mmCIF file of the C-alpha atoms, coordinates in Angstrom:
data_MODEL
# 
_entry.id   MODEL 
# 
loop_
_atom_site.group_PDB 
_atom_site.id 
_atom_site.type_symbol 
_atom_site.label_atom_id 
_atom_site.label_alt_id 
_atom_site.label_comp_id 
_atom_site.label_asym_id 
_atom_site.label_entity_id 
_atom_site.label_seq_id 
_atom_site.pdbx_PDB_ins_code 
_atom_site.Cartn_x 
_atom_site.Cartn_y 
_atom_site.Cartn_z 
_atom_site.occupancy 
_atom_site.B_iso_or_equiv 
_atom_site.pdbx_formal_charge 
_atom_site.auth_seq_id 
_atom_site.auth_comp_id 
_atom_site.auth_asym_id 
_atom_site.auth_atom_id 
_atom_site.pdbx_PDB_model_num 
ATOM 1   C CA . GLN A 1 1   ? 42.345 -99.989  4.631  1.00 0.00 ? 1   GLN A CA 1 
ATOM 2   C CA . VAL A 1 2   ? 45.032 -98.347  6.765  1.00 0.00 ? 2   VAL A CA 1 
ATOM 3   C CA . HIS A 1 3   ? 43.767 -96.479  9.796  1.00 0.00 ? 3   HIS A CA 1 
ATOM 4   C CA . LEU A 1 4   ? 45.829 -94.505  12.308 1.00 0.00 ? 4   LEU A CA 1 
ATOM 5   C CA . VAL A 1 5   ? 44.334 -93.006  15.465 1.00 0.00 ? 5   VAL A CA 1 
ATOM 6   C CA . GLU A 1 6   ? 46.311 -90.785  17.816 1.00 0.00 ? 6   GLU A CA 1 
ATOM 7   C CA . SER A 1 7   ? 45.506 -90.219  21.460 1.00 0.00 ? 7   SER A CA 1 
ATOM 8   C CA . GLY A 1 8   ? 47.139 -88.902  24.607 1.00 0.00 ? 8   GLY A CA 1 
ATOM 9   C CA . GLY A 1 9   ? 47.397 -85.212  23.864 1.00 0.00 ? 9   GLY A CA 1 
ATOM 10  C CA . GLY A 1 10  ? 46.456 -82.552  26.369 1.00 0.00 ? 10  GLY A CA 1 
ATOM 11  C CA . LEU A 1 11  ? 47.545 -79.563  28.416 1.00 0.00 ? 11  LEU A CA 1 
ATOM 12  C CA . VAL A 1 12  ? 50.702 -79.844  30.505 1.00 0.00 ? 12  VAL A CA 1 
ATOM 13  C CA . GLN A 1 13  ? 53.007 -77.425  32.279 1.00 0.00 ? 13  GLN A CA 1 
ATOM 14  C CA . ALA A 1 14  ? 56.537 -76.830  31.062 1.00 0.00 ? 14  ALA A CA 1 
ATOM 15  C CA . GLY A 1 15  ? 58.813 -79.571  32.328 1.00 0.00 ? 15  GLY A CA 1 
ATOM 16  C CA . GLY A 1 16  ? 56.009 -82.108  32.352 1.00 0.00 ? 16  GLY A CA 1 
ATOM 17  C CA . SER A 1 17  ? 55.477 -85.272  30.347 1.00 0.00 ? 17  SER A CA 1 
ATOM 18  C CA . LEU A 1 18  ? 52.921 -86.790  27.999 1.00 0.00 ? 18  LEU A CA 1 
ATOM 19  C CA . ARG A 1 19  ? 52.751 -90.066  26.120 1.00 0.00 ? 19  ARG A CA 1 
ATOM 20  C CA . LEU A 1 20  ? 51.071 -90.098  22.728 1.00 0.00 ? 20  LEU A CA 1 
ATOM 21  C CA . SER A 1 21  ? 49.720 -93.296  21.240 1.00 0.00 ? 21  SER A CA 1 
ATOM 22  C CA . CYS A 1 22  ? 49.071 -94.218  17.618 1.00 0.00 ? 22  CYS A CA 1 
ATOM 23  C CA . ALA A 1 23  ? 46.792 -97.204  17.164 1.00 0.00 ? 23  ALA A CA 1 
ATOM 24  C CA . ALA A 1 24  ? 47.335 -98.733  13.743 1.00 0.00 ? 24  ALA A CA 1 
ATOM 25  C CA . SER A 1 25  ? 45.178 -101.099 11.739 1.00 0.00 ? 25  SER A CA 1 
ATOM 26  C CA . GLY A 1 26  ? 45.295 -102.386 8.205  1.00 0.00 ? 26  GLY A CA 1 
ATOM 27  C CA . LEU A 1 27  ? 49.088 -102.324 8.082  1.00 0.00 ? 27  LEU A CA 1 
ATOM 28  C CA . ALA A 1 28  ? 51.270 -105.279 7.284  1.00 0.00 ? 28  ALA A CA 1 
ATOM 29  C CA . PHE A 1 29  ? 53.860 -103.662 9.622  1.00 0.00 ? 29  PHE A CA 1 
ATOM 30  C CA . ILE A 1 30  ? 56.772 -105.542 8.083  1.00 0.00 ? 30  ILE A CA 1 
ATOM 31  C CA . GLY A 1 31  ? 58.541 -103.022 5.900  1.00 0.00 ? 31  GLY A CA 1 
ATOM 32  C CA . TYR A 1 32  ? 56.721 -100.071 7.437  1.00 0.00 ? 32  TYR A CA 1 
ATOM 33  C CA . THR A 1 33  ? 58.082 -96.954  9.075  1.00 0.00 ? 33  THR A CA 1 
ATOM 34  C CA . LEU A 1 34  ? 56.018 -95.098  11.661 1.00 0.00 ? 34  LEU A CA 1 
ATOM 35  C CA . GLY A 1 35  ? 56.674 -91.400  12.042 1.00 0.00 ? 35  GLY A CA 1 
ATOM 36  C CA . TRP A 1 36  ? 55.552 -88.579  14.318 1.00 0.00 ? 36  TRP A CA 1 
ATOM 37  C CA . PHE A 1 37  ? 55.194 -85.048  13.023 1.00 0.00 ? 37  PHE A CA 1 
ATOM 38  C CA . ARG A 1 38  ? 53.870 -81.846  14.522 1.00 0.00 ? 38  ARG A CA 1 
ATOM 39  C CA . GLN A 1 39  ? 52.390 -78.628  13.240 1.00 0.00 ? 39  GLN A CA 1 
ATOM 40  C CA . ALA A 1 40  ? 52.087 -75.394  15.179 1.00 0.00 ? 40  ALA A CA 1 
ATOM 41  C CA . PRO A 1 41  ? 49.744 -72.595  14.059 1.00 0.00 ? 41  PRO A CA 1 
ATOM 42  C CA . GLY A 1 42  ? 51.200 -70.715  11.109 1.00 0.00 ? 42  GLY A CA 1 
ATOM 43  C CA . LYS A 1 43  ? 54.079 -73.134  10.699 1.00 0.00 ? 43  LYS A CA 1 
ATOM 44  C CA . GLU A 1 44  ? 54.840 -76.021  8.384  1.00 0.00 ? 44  GLU A CA 1 
ATOM 45  C CA . ARG A 1 45  ? 54.501 -79.605  9.506  1.00 0.00 ? 45  ARG A CA 1 
ATOM 46  C CA . GLU A 1 46  ? 57.810 -80.732  10.962 1.00 0.00 ? 46  GLU A CA 1 
ATOM 47  C CA . PHE A 1 47  ? 59.425 -84.071  11.630 1.00 0.00 ? 47  PHE A CA 1 
ATOM 48  C CA . VAL A 1 48  ? 59.683 -85.251  15.222 1.00 0.00 ? 48  VAL A CA 1 
ATOM 49  C CA . ALA A 1 49  ? 60.735 -88.913  15.167 1.00 0.00 ? 49  ALA A CA 1 
ATOM 50  C CA . ALA A 1 50  ? 60.498 -92.119  13.177 1.00 0.00 ? 50  ALA A CA 1 
ATOM 51  C CA . ILE A 1 51  ? 60.867 -95.824  13.890 1.00 0.00 ? 51  ILE A CA 1 
ATOM 52  C CA . THR A 1 52  ? 61.338 -98.819  11.647 1.00 0.00 ? 52  THR A CA 1 
ATOM 53  C CA . TRP A 1 53  ? 58.588 -101.142 12.782 1.00 0.00 ? 53  TRP A CA 1 
ATOM 54  C CA . SER A 1 54  ? 60.494 -104.394 12.198 1.00 0.00 ? 54  SER A CA 1 
ATOM 55  C CA . ASN A 1 55  ? 63.751 -103.649 14.013 1.00 0.00 ? 55  ASN A CA 1 
ATOM 56  C CA . GLY A 1 56  ? 62.971 -100.647 16.193 1.00 0.00 ? 56  GLY A CA 1 
ATOM 57  C CA . ASN A 1 57  ? 65.681 -98.399  14.765 1.00 0.00 ? 57  ASN A CA 1 
ATOM 58  C CA . THR A 1 58  ? 64.910 -94.736  15.304 1.00 0.00 ? 58  THR A CA 1 
ATOM 59  C CA . ASP A 1 59  ? 65.624 -91.195  14.166 1.00 0.00 ? 59  ASP A CA 1 
ATOM 60  C CA . TYR A 1 60  ? 64.867 -87.929  15.957 1.00 0.00 ? 60  TYR A CA 1 
ATOM 61  C CA . ALA A 1 61  ? 64.742 -84.256  15.168 1.00 0.00 ? 61  ALA A CA 1 
ATOM 62  C CA . ASP A 1 62  ? 67.547 -82.369  16.910 1.00 0.00 ? 62  ASP A CA 1 
ATOM 63  C CA . SER A 1 63  ? 64.984 -80.301  18.793 1.00 0.00 ? 63  SER A CA 1 
ATOM 64  C CA . VAL A 1 64  ? 63.626 -83.341  20.655 1.00 0.00 ? 64  VAL A CA 1 
ATOM 65  C CA . LYS A 1 65  ? 66.686 -85.562  21.054 1.00 0.00 ? 65  LYS A CA 1 
ATOM 66  C CA . GLY A 1 66  ? 67.177 -86.609  24.639 1.00 0.00 ? 66  GLY A CA 1 
ATOM 67  C CA . ARG A 1 67  ? 63.622 -85.567  25.580 1.00 0.00 ? 67  ARG A CA 1 
ATOM 68  C CA . PHE A 1 68  ? 61.338 -87.647  23.340 1.00 0.00 ? 68  PHE A CA 1 
ATOM 69  C CA . THR A 1 69  ? 61.353 -91.405  22.779 1.00 0.00 ? 69  THR A CA 1 
ATOM 70  C CA . ILE A 1 70  ? 59.554 -93.207  19.972 1.00 0.00 ? 70  ILE A CA 1 
ATOM 71  C CA . SER A 1 71  ? 58.640 -96.856  20.401 1.00 0.00 ? 71  SER A CA 1 
ATOM 72  C CA . ARG A 1 72  ? 56.172 -99.479  19.225 1.00 0.00 ? 72  ARG A CA 1 
ATOM 73  C CA . ASP A 1 73  ? 54.345 -102.467 20.646 1.00 0.00 ? 73  ASP A CA 1 
ATOM 74  C CA . ASN A 1 74  ? 53.905 -105.187 18.058 1.00 0.00 ? 74  ASN A CA 1 
ATOM 75  C CA . ALA A 1 75  ? 51.341 -107.089 20.084 1.00 0.00 ? 75  ALA A CA 1 
ATOM 76  C CA . LYS A 1 76  ? 49.129 -104.011 20.393 1.00 0.00 ? 76  LYS A CA 1 
ATOM 77  C CA . SER A 1 77  ? 49.811 -102.659 16.888 1.00 0.00 ? 77  SER A CA 1 
ATOM 78  C CA . THR A 1 78  ? 50.461 -99.325  18.554 1.00 0.00 ? 78  THR A CA 1 
ATOM 79  C CA . GLY A 1 79  ? 53.210 -96.753  18.309 1.00 0.00 ? 79  GLY A CA 1 
ATOM 80  C CA . TYR A 1 80  ? 54.139 -94.344  21.078 1.00 0.00 ? 80  TYR A CA 1 
ATOM 81  C CA . LEU A 1 81  ? 55.841 -91.024  21.558 1.00 0.00 ? 81  LEU A CA 1 
ATOM 82  C CA . GLN A 1 82  ? 56.996 -90.433  25.112 1.00 0.00 ? 82  GLN A CA 1 
ATOM 83  C CA . MET A 1 83  ? 57.590 -86.724  25.613 1.00 0.00 ? 83  MET A CA 1 
ATOM 84  C CA . ASN A 1 84  ? 59.528 -85.542  28.654 1.00 0.00 ? 84  ASN A CA 1 
ATOM 85  C CA . SER A 1 85  ? 60.836 -82.138  29.721 1.00 0.00 ? 85  SER A CA 1 
ATOM 86  C CA . LEU A 1 86  ? 58.208 -80.469  27.569 1.00 0.00 ? 86  LEU A CA 1 
ATOM 87  C CA . LYS A 1 87  ? 58.690 -76.865  26.534 1.00 0.00 ? 87  LYS A CA 1 
ATOM 88  C CA . PRO A 1 88  ? 56.165 -74.249  25.376 1.00 0.00 ? 88  PRO A CA 1 
ATOM 89  C CA . GLU A 1 89  ? 57.695 -74.486  21.898 1.00 0.00 ? 89  GLU A CA 1 
ATOM 90  C CA . ASP A 1 90  ? 56.569 -78.128  21.744 1.00 0.00 ? 90  ASP A CA 1 
ATOM 91  C CA . THR A 1 91  ? 52.975 -76.894  21.541 1.00 0.00 ? 91  THR A CA 1 
ATOM 92  C CA . ALA A 1 92  ? 51.442 -78.213  18.315 1.00 0.00 ? 92  ALA A CA 1 
ATOM 93  C CA . VAL A 1 93  ? 49.084 -80.729  16.796 1.00 0.00 ? 93  VAL A CA 1 
ATOM 94  C CA . TYR A 1 94  ? 50.936 -84.041  16.713 1.00 0.00 ? 94  TYR A CA 1 
ATOM 95  C CA . TYR A 1 95  ? 50.326 -86.515  13.906 1.00 0.00 ? 95  TYR A CA 1 
ATOM 96  C CA . CYS A 1 96  ? 51.426 -90.088  13.418 1.00 0.00 ? 96  CYS A CA 1 
ATOM 97  C CA . ALA A 1 97  ? 52.079 -91.293  9.900  1.00 0.00 ? 97  ALA A CA 1 
ATOM 98  C CA . ALA A 1 98  ? 53.107 -94.495  8.179  1.00 0.00 ? 98  ALA A CA 1 
ATOM 99  C CA . ARG A 1 99  ? 54.893 -95.426  4.997  1.00 0.00 ? 99  ARG A CA 1 
ATOM 100 C CA . VAL A 1 100 ? 56.332 -98.476  3.304  1.00 0.00 ? 100 VAL A CA 1 
ATOM 101 C CA . GLY A 1 101 ? 60.072 -98.055  3.269  1.00 0.00 ? 101 GLY A CA 1 
ATOM 102 C CA . SER A 1 102 ? 62.920 -96.622  5.281  1.00 0.00 ? 102 SER A CA 1 
ATOM 103 C CA . ARG A 1 103 ? 62.788 -93.832  7.836  1.00 0.00 ? 103 ARG A CA 1 
ATOM 104 C CA . THR A 1 104 ? 62.601 -90.329  6.449  1.00 0.00 ? 104 THR A CA 1 
ATOM 105 C CA . SER A 1 105 ? 61.915 -86.887  7.858  1.00 0.00 ? 105 SER A CA 1 
ATOM 106 C CA . ASN A 1 106 ? 60.053 -85.786  4.717  1.00 0.00 ? 106 ASN A CA 1 
ATOM 107 C CA . PRO A 1 107 ? 56.315 -85.738  5.437  1.00 0.00 ? 107 PRO A CA 1 
ATOM 108 C CA . ASP A 1 108 ? 55.525 -85.992  1.710  1.00 0.00 ? 108 ASP A CA 1 
ATOM 109 C CA . GLN A 1 109 ? 56.964 -89.522  1.748  1.00 0.00 ? 109 GLN A CA 1 
ATOM 110 C CA . TYR A 1 110 ? 54.348 -90.782  4.205  1.00 0.00 ? 110 TYR A CA 1 
ATOM 111 C CA . THR A 1 111 ? 51.182 -92.193  2.703  1.00 0.00 ? 111 THR A CA 1 
ATOM 112 C CA . HIS A 1 112 ? 48.952 -92.689  5.738  1.00 0.00 ? 112 HIS A CA 1 
ATOM 113 C CA . TRP A 1 113 ? 48.122 -90.135  8.425  1.00 0.00 ? 113 TRP A CA 1 
ATOM 114 C CA . GLY A 1 114 ? 46.124 -89.945  11.614 1.00 0.00 ? 114 GLY A CA 1 
ATOM 115 C CA . GLN A 1 115 ? 43.799 -87.099  12.492 1.00 0.00 ? 115 GLN A CA 1 
ATOM 116 C CA . GLY A 1 116 ? 46.171 -85.482  14.991 1.00 0.00 ? 116 GLY A CA 1 
ATOM 117 C CA . THR A 1 117 ? 46.113 -84.771  18.708 1.00 0.00 ? 117 THR A CA 1 
ATOM 118 C CA . GLN A 1 118 ? 46.673 -81.392  20.338 1.00 0.00 ? 118 GLN A CA 1 
ATOM 119 C CA . VAL A 1 119 ? 49.559 -80.914  22.758 1.00 0.00 ? 119 VAL A CA 1 
ATOM 120 C CA . THR A 1 120 ? 49.685 -77.636  24.656 1.00 0.00 ? 120 THR A CA 1 
ATOM 121 C CA . VAL A 1 121 ? 52.565 -76.788  26.982 1.00 0.00 ? 121 VAL A CA 1 
ATOM 122 C CA . SER A 1 122 ? 52.043 -73.835  29.288 1.00 0.00 ? 122 SER A CA 1 
ATOM 123 C CA . SER A 1 123 ? 54.913 -71.769  30.647 1.00 0.00 ? 123 SER A CA 1 
# 
């Protein structure tokens, strides 16, 4: 059974940094894509970044390019989202998700989801 657990959220001032982790179990990893999404109150879930687990290729939403970095550690079966230069508009619940197949920004294409971790950026 696939299990994803996020951690690392919290409260940070604008301009600060946080690193989110996504501990994965039950995945074969080969052929998988790991994605990060976020959802602010009253808004739809939106794509943040995705990484192909096998080769490390990545995609980012325009809103986070140059500020966020997605990565993974094969030995620890863990994905990461390093978030720098945080802005109040980055405030949301952040979710990691996994799917078999190529990177996509469409959340409906992801089959496994974590429970989410809150990120709050104060101005």
